[in-house]
Short mmCIF file of C-alpha atoms in Angstrom, two decimals:
data_model
loop_
_atom_site.label_atom_id
_atom_site.label_comp_id
_atom_site.label_asym_id
_atom_site.label_seq_id
_atom_site.Cartn_x
_atom_site.Cartn_y
_atom_site.Cartn_z
CA ASP S 26 -78.89 -111.87 20.79
CA THR S 27 -75.52 -112.25 19.10
CA GLY S 28 -76.59 -114.45 16.19
CA VAL S 29 -77.01 -113.58 12.51
CA SER S 30 -79.83 -111.10 11.92
CA GLN S 31 -81.70 -110.28 8.73
CA ASP S 32 -84.03 -107.45 7.80
CA PRO S 33 -86.79 -107.40 6.77
CA ARG S 34 -88.19 -110.78 7.73
CA HIS S 35 -90.91 -110.57 5.10
CA LYS S 36 -91.17 -108.53 1.92
CA ILE S 37 -94.06 -108.41 -0.53
CA THR S 38 -93.46 -106.54 -3.74
CA LYS S 39 -94.90 -106.16 -7.20
CA ARG S 40 -93.18 -107.54 -10.26
CA GLY S 41 -90.69 -105.11 -11.65
CA GLN S 42 -89.88 -103.37 -8.37
CA ASN S 43 -86.43 -103.36 -6.75
CA VAL S 44 -85.89 -104.81 -3.29
CA THR S 45 -82.94 -104.76 -0.88
CA PHE S 46 -82.26 -107.08 2.02
CA ARG S 47 -79.79 -106.62 4.85
CA CYS S 48 -77.76 -109.17 6.80
CA ASP S 49 -75.76 -108.56 9.97
CA PRO S 50 -73.38 -111.45 10.68
CA ILE S 51 -72.07 -112.64 14.02
CA SER S 52 -69.73 -109.82 14.98
CA GLU S 53 -66.35 -111.56 14.81
CA HIS S 54 -67.15 -113.60 11.68
CA ASN S 55 -65.21 -112.53 8.59
CA ARG S 56 -67.09 -114.68 6.07
CA LEU S 57 -70.65 -114.01 4.97
CA TYR S 58 -72.82 -116.09 2.63
CA TRP S 59 -76.13 -115.67 0.82
CA TYR S 60 -78.36 -118.61 -0.09
CA ARG S 61 -81.79 -118.89 -1.67
CA GLN S 62 -84.36 -121.49 -0.69
CA THR S 63 -87.56 -122.29 -2.57
CA LEU S 64 -90.42 -124.32 -1.14
CA GLY S 65 -89.54 -127.95 -0.53
CA GLN S 66 -85.91 -127.53 -1.56
CA GLY S 67 -82.65 -127.17 0.27
CA PRO S 68 -80.88 -123.80 0.23
CA GLU S 69 -78.81 -123.01 -2.87
CA PHE S 70 -75.61 -120.99 -2.70
CA LEU S 71 -75.66 -117.50 -4.25
CA THR S 72 -72.46 -115.74 -3.19
CA TYR S 73 -69.96 -115.25 -0.40
CA PHE S 74 -67.66 -112.60 1.00
CA GLN S 75 -64.45 -112.73 2.93
CA ASN S 76 -64.32 -109.39 4.70
CA GLU S 77 -65.38 -106.91 2.01
CA ALA S 78 -64.23 -109.00 -0.95
CA GLN S 79 -66.84 -110.95 -2.92
CA LEU S 80 -64.97 -114.16 -3.70
CA GLU S 81 -67.52 -116.37 -5.43
CA LYS S 82 -70.80 -115.93 -7.23
CA SER S 83 -73.13 -118.68 -8.36
CA ARG S 84 -74.50 -118.69 -11.88
CA LEU S 85 -77.87 -118.43 -10.11
CA LEU S 86 -76.92 -114.83 -9.38
CA SER S 87 -78.13 -113.16 -12.55
CA ASP S 88 -77.22 -109.60 -13.47
CA ARG S 89 -80.40 -108.43 -11.71
CA PHE S 90 -78.84 -109.46 -8.40
CA SER S 91 -76.07 -107.58 -6.65
CA ALA S 92 -74.53 -108.08 -3.24
CA GLU S 93 -72.22 -105.84 -1.27
CA ARG S 94 -70.36 -105.89 1.99
CA PRO S 95 -68.78 -102.43 1.96
CA LYS S 96 -66.92 -102.41 5.27
CA GLY S 97 -66.65 -106.11 5.90
CA SER S 98 -69.49 -106.02 8.40
CA PHE S 99 -73.13 -106.08 7.27
CA SER S 100 -74.12 -107.08 3.74
CA THR S 101 -76.93 -106.13 1.40
CA LEU S 102 -78.52 -108.15 -1.38
CA GLU S 103 -80.41 -106.17 -4.01
CA ILE S 104 -82.72 -107.62 -6.64
CA GLN S 105 -83.64 -105.32 -9.47
CA ARG S 106 -86.76 -105.68 -11.65
CA THR S 107 -88.12 -108.52 -9.55
CA GLU S 108 -89.82 -111.45 -11.23
CA GLN S 109 -92.28 -113.95 -9.80
CA GLY S 110 -89.56 -116.58 -9.96
CA ASP S 111 -87.56 -114.60 -7.41
CA SER S 112 -90.10 -115.50 -4.73
CA ALA S 113 -88.14 -117.47 -2.16
CA MET S 114 -86.54 -117.38 1.27
CA TYR S 115 -83.22 -115.56 1.19
CA LEU S 116 -80.87 -116.83 3.87
CA CYS S 117 -77.69 -115.28 5.16
CA ALA S 118 -74.97 -117.14 7.04
CA SER S 119 -71.62 -116.27 8.55
CA SER S 120 -68.51 -118.11 9.66
CA LEU S 121 -64.92 -117.68 10.72
CA THR S 122 -62.02 -118.62 8.48
CA GLY S 123 -61.18 -122.22 9.31
CA GLY S 124 -64.05 -122.14 11.78
CA LEU S 125 -66.58 -124.74 12.64
CA GLY S 126 -69.40 -124.40 10.19
CA GLN S 127 -71.79 -121.74 8.97
CA PHE S 128 -74.43 -120.11 11.15
CA PHE S 129 -77.65 -118.95 9.58
CA GLY S 130 -80.00 -116.07 10.17
CA PRO S 131 -83.81 -116.28 10.22
CA GLY S 132 -84.12 -115.44 6.53
CA THR S 133 -86.09 -112.92 4.49
CA ARG S 134 -89.21 -114.29 2.83
CA LEU S 135 -89.76 -112.53 -0.53
CA THR S 136 -93.10 -112.72 -2.32
CA VAL S 137 -93.32 -111.17 -5.79
CA LEU S 138 -96.89 -110.57 -6.96
CA LYS P 219 -70.70 -131.61 -9.31
CA GLN P 220 -71.58 -132.54 -5.75
CA GLU P 221 -75.09 -133.90 -5.22
CA VAL P 222 -76.63 -134.53 -1.82
CA THR P 223 -79.61 -136.82 -1.32
CA GLN P 224 -81.73 -137.32 1.76
CA ILE P 225 -84.04 -140.27 2.13
CA PRO P 226 -86.80 -140.48 3.16
CA ALA P 227 -88.32 -137.14 2.22
CA ALA P 228 -90.78 -137.47 5.09
CA LEU P 229 -90.95 -139.62 8.20
CA SER P 230 -93.55 -140.00 10.96
CA VAL P 231 -92.79 -141.90 14.15
CA PRO P 232 -94.46 -142.22 17.56
CA GLU P 233 -93.02 -140.27 20.44
CA GLY P 234 -90.27 -142.05 22.31
CA GLU P 235 -88.90 -144.03 19.38
CA ASN P 236 -85.33 -143.83 18.20
CA LEU P 237 -84.87 -142.91 14.55
CA VAL P 238 -82.23 -142.51 11.86
CA LEU P 239 -82.11 -139.95 9.06
CA ASN P 240 -79.92 -140.61 6.05
CA CYS P 241 -77.77 -138.38 3.89
CA SER P 242 -75.65 -139.42 0.91
CA PHE P 243 -73.28 -137.40 -1.25
CA THR P 244 -71.65 -138.17 -4.57
CA ASP P 245 -68.19 -136.63 -4.16
CA SER P 246 -66.26 -137.94 -1.15
CA ALA P 247 -63.76 -135.06 -1.26
CA ILE P 248 -65.46 -133.07 1.48
CA TYR P 249 -64.07 -130.74 4.14
CA ASN P 250 -66.95 -131.23 6.54
CA LEU P 251 -70.62 -132.15 6.80
CA GLN P 252 -73.17 -130.19 8.79
CA TRP P 253 -76.66 -131.20 9.97
CA PHE P 254 -79.28 -128.50 10.38
CA ARG P 255 -82.81 -128.27 11.68
CA GLN P 256 -85.39 -125.98 10.05
CA ASP P 257 -88.78 -125.18 11.53
CA PRO P 258 -91.52 -124.09 9.09
CA GLY P 259 -90.87 -120.62 7.70
CA LYS P 260 -87.72 -120.19 9.78
CA GLY P 261 -83.98 -120.15 9.27
CA LEU P 262 -81.56 -123.02 9.84
CA THR P 263 -80.25 -124.10 13.22
CA SER P 264 -76.92 -125.91 13.20
CA LEU P 265 -77.11 -129.21 15.07
CA LEU P 266 -73.82 -130.99 14.48
CA LEU P 267 -70.73 -130.58 12.34
CA ILE P 268 -68.42 -133.47 11.46
CA GLN P 269 -64.99 -132.77 10.03
CA SER P 270 -63.81 -135.06 7.23
CA SER P 271 -61.32 -136.73 9.59
CA GLN P 272 -63.99 -137.57 12.16
CA ARG P 273 -66.35 -140.53 12.30
CA GLU P 274 -69.04 -139.15 14.56
CA GLN P 275 -70.23 -136.29 16.73
CA THR P 276 -72.71 -136.28 19.59
CA SER P 277 -74.86 -133.60 21.17
CA GLY P 278 -77.42 -134.64 23.74
CA ARG P 279 -79.89 -137.04 22.11
CA LEU P 280 -78.33 -136.51 18.67
CA ASN P 281 -75.53 -138.51 17.14
CA ALA P 282 -74.20 -137.96 13.63
CA SER P 283 -71.88 -140.35 11.86
CA LEU P 284 -69.82 -139.94 8.72
CA ASP P 285 -68.48 -142.56 6.31
CA LYS P 286 -66.66 -140.41 3.81
CA SER P 287 -65.47 -143.23 1.60
CA SER P 288 -69.00 -144.46 0.98
CA GLY P 289 -70.44 -140.95 0.81
CA ARG P 290 -72.89 -141.39 3.68
CA SER P 291 -73.90 -139.74 6.91
CA THR P 292 -76.62 -140.58 9.39
CA LEU P 293 -78.31 -138.53 12.08
CA TYR P 294 -79.56 -140.64 14.98
CA ILE P 295 -82.19 -139.15 17.28
CA ALA P 296 -82.80 -141.00 20.53
CA ALA P 297 -86.05 -140.99 22.49
CA SER P 298 -87.85 -138.71 20.04
CA GLN P 299 -90.10 -135.91 21.34
CA PRO P 300 -92.85 -133.86 19.65
CA GLY P 301 -90.51 -130.87 19.78
CA ASP P 302 -88.17 -132.71 17.40
CA SER P 303 -90.73 -132.28 14.61
CA ALA P 304 -89.01 -130.21 11.90
CA THR P 305 -87.18 -130.57 8.60
CA TYR P 306 -83.64 -131.87 8.93
CA LEU P 307 -81.10 -130.86 6.29
CA CYS P 308 -77.59 -132.10 5.71
CA ALA P 309 -74.99 -130.06 3.86
CA VAL P 310 -71.45 -130.74 2.71
CA ARG P 311 -68.57 -128.37 2.12
CA ALA P 312 -66.04 -129.35 -0.54
CA SER P 313 -62.41 -129.86 0.44
CA ASN P 314 -60.69 -127.80 -2.23
CA PHE P 315 -59.21 -124.53 -1.09
CA GLY P 316 -61.45 -121.55 -1.61
CA ASN P 317 -64.59 -123.60 -2.08
CA GLU P 318 -66.67 -122.31 0.78
CA LYS P 319 -70.20 -123.03 -0.30
CA LEU P 320 -72.42 -125.62 1.30
CA THR P 321 -74.32 -128.05 -0.92
CA PHE P 322 -77.59 -129.08 0.68
CA GLY P 323 -79.92 -132.01 0.37
CA THR P 324 -83.65 -131.41 0.07
CA GLY P 325 -84.26 -132.47 3.67
CA THR P 326 -86.28 -134.98 5.63
CA ARG P 327 -89.50 -133.68 7.14
CA LEU P 328 -89.86 -135.37 10.52
CA THR P 329 -93.13 -135.60 12.44
CA ILE P 330 -93.19 -137.03 15.95
CA ILE P 331 -96.63 -138.27 16.89
CA PRO P 332 -97.57 -137.67 20.56
#
């Protein structure tokens, strides 16, 4: 399968713990995006990378959130001191510069107890 | 700020019927519009992408149209099947350079009744 992959698919954690998610984009795609989706809503943009550079961050991305893409390949999204309001599906997407749309992974479902 | 609206929020139709899903957006300065399908608890599957210079795109039983000036897009599904049951999301990308994010609607949950 050469699509976008995400790991883990599900994560249950207790409030206050740190969690880290990984995204592997389609191999030739240089752009990578993170979105968050809560129940009954459309995905909301969090941040995006072109190669290893983080070019835009949403104000939704509080200082407890950090994303990296160290070698321009896979990306990680870390949430520190999780809160119940962080419970959501975290979606990763990738694309080519000037390419035809964004392609999404299966998502990581986070539940904060 | 771009806002995307999808009406209706939910739709149920008998198998075999043709149907139309609607998407409207407030800022007509878009680069492209993408329609996605999302099954419960899953990620998004891209169905069709329409560039701002295009009027429509077709893939199999799906046809998407775009009227940028009026801020509207429709997704037409012909001869609906139970397997088409899912949530359908539209998303727009702004046209200004460097603005890469997609702005999504809240989706239309479609149920095809066998």
